[in-house]
């Protein structure tokens, strides 16, 4: 089962452009996280936003959360070829805080 | 920097054979997750441990999959017998108690032929 659904499934941009990925989720959450995965590797945590926060920044990353719409967005500004990866949103649910991931957005940044 | 260790990195096995994966979480991390990730999809949670106890295995195909975390440290995920549809990346992750961020290993890529 997956909690979040990312949109778009794939995104192709040029270096220097901004990349925006969206995540919609089904149930109420306490927090939402974004992870990055380079091809064939494990996932790396990028940023966490709590349900009482609307926006959070970390370097070139900006995350927004709209709990009324059950959606979040990840913005990567001034993208680089090294940002090429898959990006996943994830949230905890259930009594033991199961960490559930969405299907991901595959980002390709071309030099 | 402490990392989650997984082995092997790659495994090719024949259908109907048994296969096992090993995970050593970051020292002191109470929560351990096993995920399966089919190519092009997001990770699917198979089993979650809190120390040595299974707290969620609702998505684990229990007729062929088993997982254990004896002593609440390292963990083993086993498949017996393997099927062609089990070909995927198997990811292990861990978290300290009360912590929300998960730390992932590099995964084991399983190919069943």
Tab-separated table of C-alpha atoms in Angstrom:
chain	number	residue	atom	x	y	z
A	1	UNK	CA	0.000	0.000	0.000
A	2	UNK	CA	1.220	3.520	-0.711
A	3	UNK	CA	0.242	6.644	1.160
A	4	UNK	CA	1.468	9.268	-1.270
A	5	UNK	CA	1.205	9.745	-4.993
A	6	UNK	CA	3.738	11.934	-6.744
A	7	UNK	CA	3.109	14.058	-9.777
A	8	UNK	CA	4.558	14.151	-12.349
A	9	UNK	CA	5.890	10.609	-12.673
A	10	UNK	CA	8.810	11.928	-14.701
A	11	UNK	CA	10.290	15.385	-15.216
A	12	UNK	CA	13.004	16.464	-17.642
A	13	UNK	CA	14.587	19.934	-17.381
A	14	UNK	CA	17.734	21.851	-18.256
A	15	UNK	CA	20.410	22.775	-15.755
A	16	UNK	CA	19.597	26.042	-14.023
A	17	UNK	CA	15.840	25.581	-14.243
A	18	UNK	CA	13.635	24.947	-11.237
A	19	UNK	CA	12.003	21.556	-10.660
A	20	UNK	CA	8.694	21.169	-8.870
A	21	UNK	CA	7.315	17.838	-7.712
A	22	UNK	CA	3.977	17.299	-6.032
A	23	UNK	CA	2.749	14.706	-3.573
A	24	UNK	CA	-0.814	13.939	-2.559
A	25	UNK	CA	-1.617	11.718	0.371
A	26	UNK	CA	-4.712	9.966	1.610
A	27	UNK	CA	-4.893	9.981	5.399
A	28	UNK	CA	-4.129	12.563	8.051
A	29	UNK	CA	-0.442	12.954	8.803
A	30	UNK	CA	1.765	14.359	11.553
A	31	UNK	CA	4.635	15.026	9.215
A	32	UNK	CA	5.726	14.509	5.641
A	33	UNK	CA	9.221	13.717	4.436
A	34	UNK	CA	11.009	13.858	1.110
A	35	UNK	CA	13.726	11.411	0.101
A	36	UNK	CA	16.037	11.173	-2.871
A	37	UNK	CA	17.287	8.006	-4.556
A	38	UNK	CA	20.094	7.851	-7.079
A	39	UNK	CA	19.777	5.027	-9.587
A	40	UNK	CA	20.307	1.636	-7.989
A	41	UNK	CA	21.109	3.056	-4.559
A	42	UNK	CA	19.414	3.511	-1.205
A	43	UNK	CA	17.253	6.467	-0.260
A	44	UNK	CA	18.582	9.593	1.404
A	45	UNK	CA	16.461	11.822	3.617
A	46	UNK	CA	16.181	15.394	2.332
A	47	UNK	CA	13.732	17.301	4.468
A	48	UNK	CA	10.827	16.873	6.900
A	49	UNK	CA	7.871	19.189	7.337
A	50	UNK	CA	5.464	18.880	10.248
A	51	UNK	CA	1.716	19.197	9.922
A	52	UNK	CA	1.711	22.583	11.688
A	53	UNK	CA	4.232	24.011	9.220
A	54	UNK	CA	3.342	25.447	5.817
A	55	UNK	CA	6.774	25.913	4.285
A	56	UNK	CA	10.331	24.858	4.970
A	57	UNK	CA	13.663	25.573	3.303
A	58	UNK	CA	16.938	23.718	3.165
A	59	UNK	CA	19.574	25.047	0.797
A	60	UNK	CA	18.106	24.880	-2.712
A	61	UNK	CA	15.109	22.893	-1.494
A	62	UNK	CA	11.750	24.362	-0.603
A	63	UNK	CA	8.896	22.218	0.686
A	64	UNK	CA	5.312	23.321	1.163
A	65	UNK	CA	2.492	21.497	2.894
A	66	UNK	CA	-1.234	22.082	2.505
A	67	UNK	CA	-3.042	19.841	4.967
A	68	UNK	CA	-6.469	21.000	3.768
A	69	UNK	CA	-5.672	19.641	0.300
A	70	UNK	CA	-3.579	16.732	1.612
A	71	UNK	CA	-0.726	17.750	-0.642
A	72	UNK	CA	2.914	18.782	-0.530
A	73	UNK	CA	5.352	20.115	-3.078
A	74	UNK	CA	9.130	19.951	-3.366
A	75	UNK	CA	10.880	22.716	-5.275
A	76	UNK	CA	14.512	22.396	-6.292
A	77	UNK	CA	15.861	25.743	-7.440
A	78	UNK	CA	18.723	26.265	-9.907
A	79	UNK	CA	18.900	22.559	-10.677
A	80	UNK	CA	22.173	20.789	-11.464
A	81	UNK	CA	22.917	17.631	-13.414
A	82	UNK	CA	23.788	16.022	-10.061
A	83	UNK	CA	20.151	16.478	-8.972
A	84	UNK	CA	19.162	13.749	-11.441
A	85	UNK	CA	17.476	11.117	-9.263
A	86	UNK	CA	14.096	9.833	-8.120
A	87	UNK	CA	12.320	11.780	-5.407
A	88	UNK	CA	9.803	10.243	-3.012
A	89	UNK	CA	7.459	11.649	-0.436
A	90	UNK	CA	6.783	9.580	2.678
A	91	UNK	CA	4.705	9.828	5.813
A	92	UNK	CA	4.108	7.891	9.001
A	93	UNK	CA	0.787	6.223	9.624
A	94	UNK	CA	-0.666	3.702	11.973
A	95	UNK	CA	-0.015	2.989	15.615
A	96	UNK	CA	3.631	2.046	15.183
A	97	UNK	CA	4.435	4.835	12.757
A	98	UNK	CA	4.796	2.802	9.598
A	99	UNK	CA	6.814	4.874	7.105
A	100	UNK	CA	4.957	4.683	3.806
A	101	UNK	CA	6.323	5.954	0.498
A	102	UNK	CA	4.740	7.248	-2.667
A	103	UNK	CA	5.532	6.091	-6.187
A	104	UNK	CA	8.122	8.793	-6.832
A	105	UNK	CA	9.045	11.377	-9.466
A	106	UNK	CA	11.993	10.628	-11.741
A	107	UNK	CA	13.885	13.850	-12.378
A	108	UNK	CA	16.390	14.219	-15.196
A	109	UNK	CA	18.484	17.396	-15.324
A	110	UNK	CA	20.332	17.890	-18.600
A	111	UNK	CA	23.590	19.881	-18.802
B	1	UNK	CA	29.725	8.341	9.473
B	2	UNK	CA	27.589	5.403	10.615
B	3	UNK	CA	25.745	3.548	7.870
B	4	UNK	CA	23.204	0.794	7.476
B	5	UNK	CA	25.034	-2.219	6.065
B	6	UNK	CA	23.351	-4.692	3.745
B	7	UNK	CA	24.663	-7.819	2.087
B	8	UNK	CA	24.902	-9.108	-0.482
B	9	UNK	CA	24.646	-6.125	-2.876
B	10	UNK	CA	23.540	-8.377	-5.719
B	11	UNK	CA	22.016	-11.837	-5.743
B	12	UNK	CA	20.931	-14.053	-8.618
B	13	UNK	CA	18.960	-17.124	-7.686
B	14	UNK	CA	16.906	-19.715	-9.479
B	15	UNK	CA	13.186	-19.992	-9.064
B	16	UNK	CA	12.175	-22.218	-6.126
B	17	UNK	CA	15.500	-21.733	-4.349
B	18	UNK	CA	15.898	-20.127	-0.942
B	19	UNK	CA	17.572	-16.736	-0.574
B	20	UNK	CA	18.470	-14.605	2.424
B	21	UNK	CA	19.427	-10.978	2.918
B	22	UNK	CA	21.229	-9.469	5.873
B	23	UNK	CA	20.999	-6.014	7.399
B	24	UNK	CA	23.041	-4.383	10.144
B	25	UNK	CA	21.386	-1.124	11.216
B	26	UNK	CA	23.135	1.885	12.684
B	27	UNK	CA	24.155	1.118	16.251
B	28	UNK	CA	21.477	2.002	18.762
B	29	UNK	CA	18.658	2.314	16.244
B	30	UNK	CA	15.587	0.624	17.710
B	31	UNK	CA	13.412	0.663	14.588
B	32	UNK	CA	14.321	-1.448	11.576
B	33	UNK	CA	12.407	-1.569	8.300
B	34	UNK	CA	12.574	-3.939	5.335
B	35	UNK	CA	11.216	-2.587	2.046
B	36	UNK	CA	10.809	-4.133	-1.404
B	37	UNK	CA	11.171	-1.828	-4.389
B	38	UNK	CA	10.191	-2.979	-7.838
B	39	UNK	CA	11.937	-1.104	-10.636
B	40	UNK	CA	10.221	2.208	-11.327
B	41	UNK	CA	8.069	2.096	-8.205
B	42	UNK	CA	8.277	3.380	-4.653
B	43	UNK	CA	9.481	1.269	-1.720
B	44	UNK	CA	6.821	-1.021	-0.250
B	45	UNK	CA	7.083	-1.760	3.463
B	46	UNK	CA	7.359	-5.484	4.131
B	47	UNK	CA	8.108	-5.598	7.837
B	48	UNK	CA	8.906	-3.211	10.676
B	49	UNK	CA	10.717	-4.134	13.886
B	50	UNK	CA	10.835	-2.264	17.151
B	51	UNK	CA	13.873	-3.770	18.864
B	52	UNK	CA	13.392	-7.545	18.419
B	53	UNK	CA	9.614	-7.432	18.000
B	54	UNK	CA	7.691	-7.305	14.736
B	55	UNK	CA	5.279	-4.358	14.950
B	56	UNK	CA	3.984	-4.548	11.385
B	57	UNK	CA	4.203	-7.289	8.791
B	58	UNK	CA	0.840	-6.755	7.132
B	59	UNK	CA	2.380	-6.605	3.639
B	60	UNK	CA	4.785	-9.514	4.118
B	61	UNK	CA	3.823	-12.585	2.009
B	62	UNK	CA	4.082	-14.936	4.947
B	63	UNK	CA	3.746	-18.110	2.916
B	64	UNK	CA	7.235	-17.550	1.528
B	65	UNK	CA	8.840	-14.620	3.342
B	66	UNK	CA	10.159	-14.534	6.887
B	67	UNK	CA	12.081	-11.948	8.858
B	68	UNK	CA	13.819	-11.991	12.189
B	69	UNK	CA	15.805	-9.626	14.327
B	70	UNK	CA	17.257	-11.728	17.093
B	71	UNK	CA	18.708	-9.682	19.957
B	72	UNK	CA	17.243	-6.565	18.381
B	73	UNK	CA	20.346	-5.703	16.395
B	74	UNK	CA	20.927	-7.137	12.915
B	75	UNK	CA	18.169	-8.676	10.845
B	76	UNK	CA	17.668	-11.327	8.184
B	77	UNK	CA	14.969	-11.461	5.523
B	78	UNK	CA	14.414	-14.838	3.874
B	79	UNK	CA	12.464	-15.948	0.834
B	80	UNK	CA	11.677	-19.625	0.316
B	81	UNK	CA	10.883	-20.555	-2.364
B	82	UNK	CA	11.803	-17.604	-4.575
B	83	UNK	CA	9.491	-16.743	-7.457
B	84	UNK	CA	10.171	-14.748	-10.618
B	85	UNK	CA	8.010	-11.903	-9.288
B	86	UNK	CA	10.315	-11.478	-6.291
B	87	UNK	CA	12.935	-9.838	-8.491
B	88	UNK	CA	13.372	-6.399	-6.936
B	89	UNK	CA	15.591	-4.242	-4.756
B	90	UNK	CA	15.338	-5.101	-1.063
B	91	UNK	CA	16.081	-2.120	1.141
B	92	UNK	CA	16.774	-2.022	4.844
B	93	UNK	CA	16.417	1.147	6.900
B	94	UNK	CA	16.710	2.069	10.557
B	95	UNK	CA	15.702	4.887	12.887
B	96	UNK	CA	16.557	5.809	16.457
B	97	UNK	CA	13.636	5.543	18.857
B	98	UNK	CA	11.396	8.586	18.685
B	99	UNK	CA	13.112	9.781	15.532
B	100	UNK	CA	11.232	10.317	12.300
B	101	UNK	CA	13.981	10.168	9.684
B	102	UNK	CA	14.917	6.758	8.284
B	103	UNK	CA	18.477	5.890	7.276
B	104	UNK	CA	18.747	3.486	4.369
B	105	UNK	CA	21.309	0.928	3.315
B	106	UNK	CA	22.405	0.515	-0.303
B	107	UNK	CA	20.012	-2.377	-0.854
B	108	UNK	CA	20.249	-5.886	-2.248
B	109	UNK	CA	19.303	-6.306	-5.897
B	110	UNK	CA	17.648	-9.715	-6.312
B	111	UNK	CA	17.164	-11.338	-9.686
B	112	UNK	CA	15.196	-14.576	-9.833
B	113	UNK	CA	15.746	-16.603	-13.001
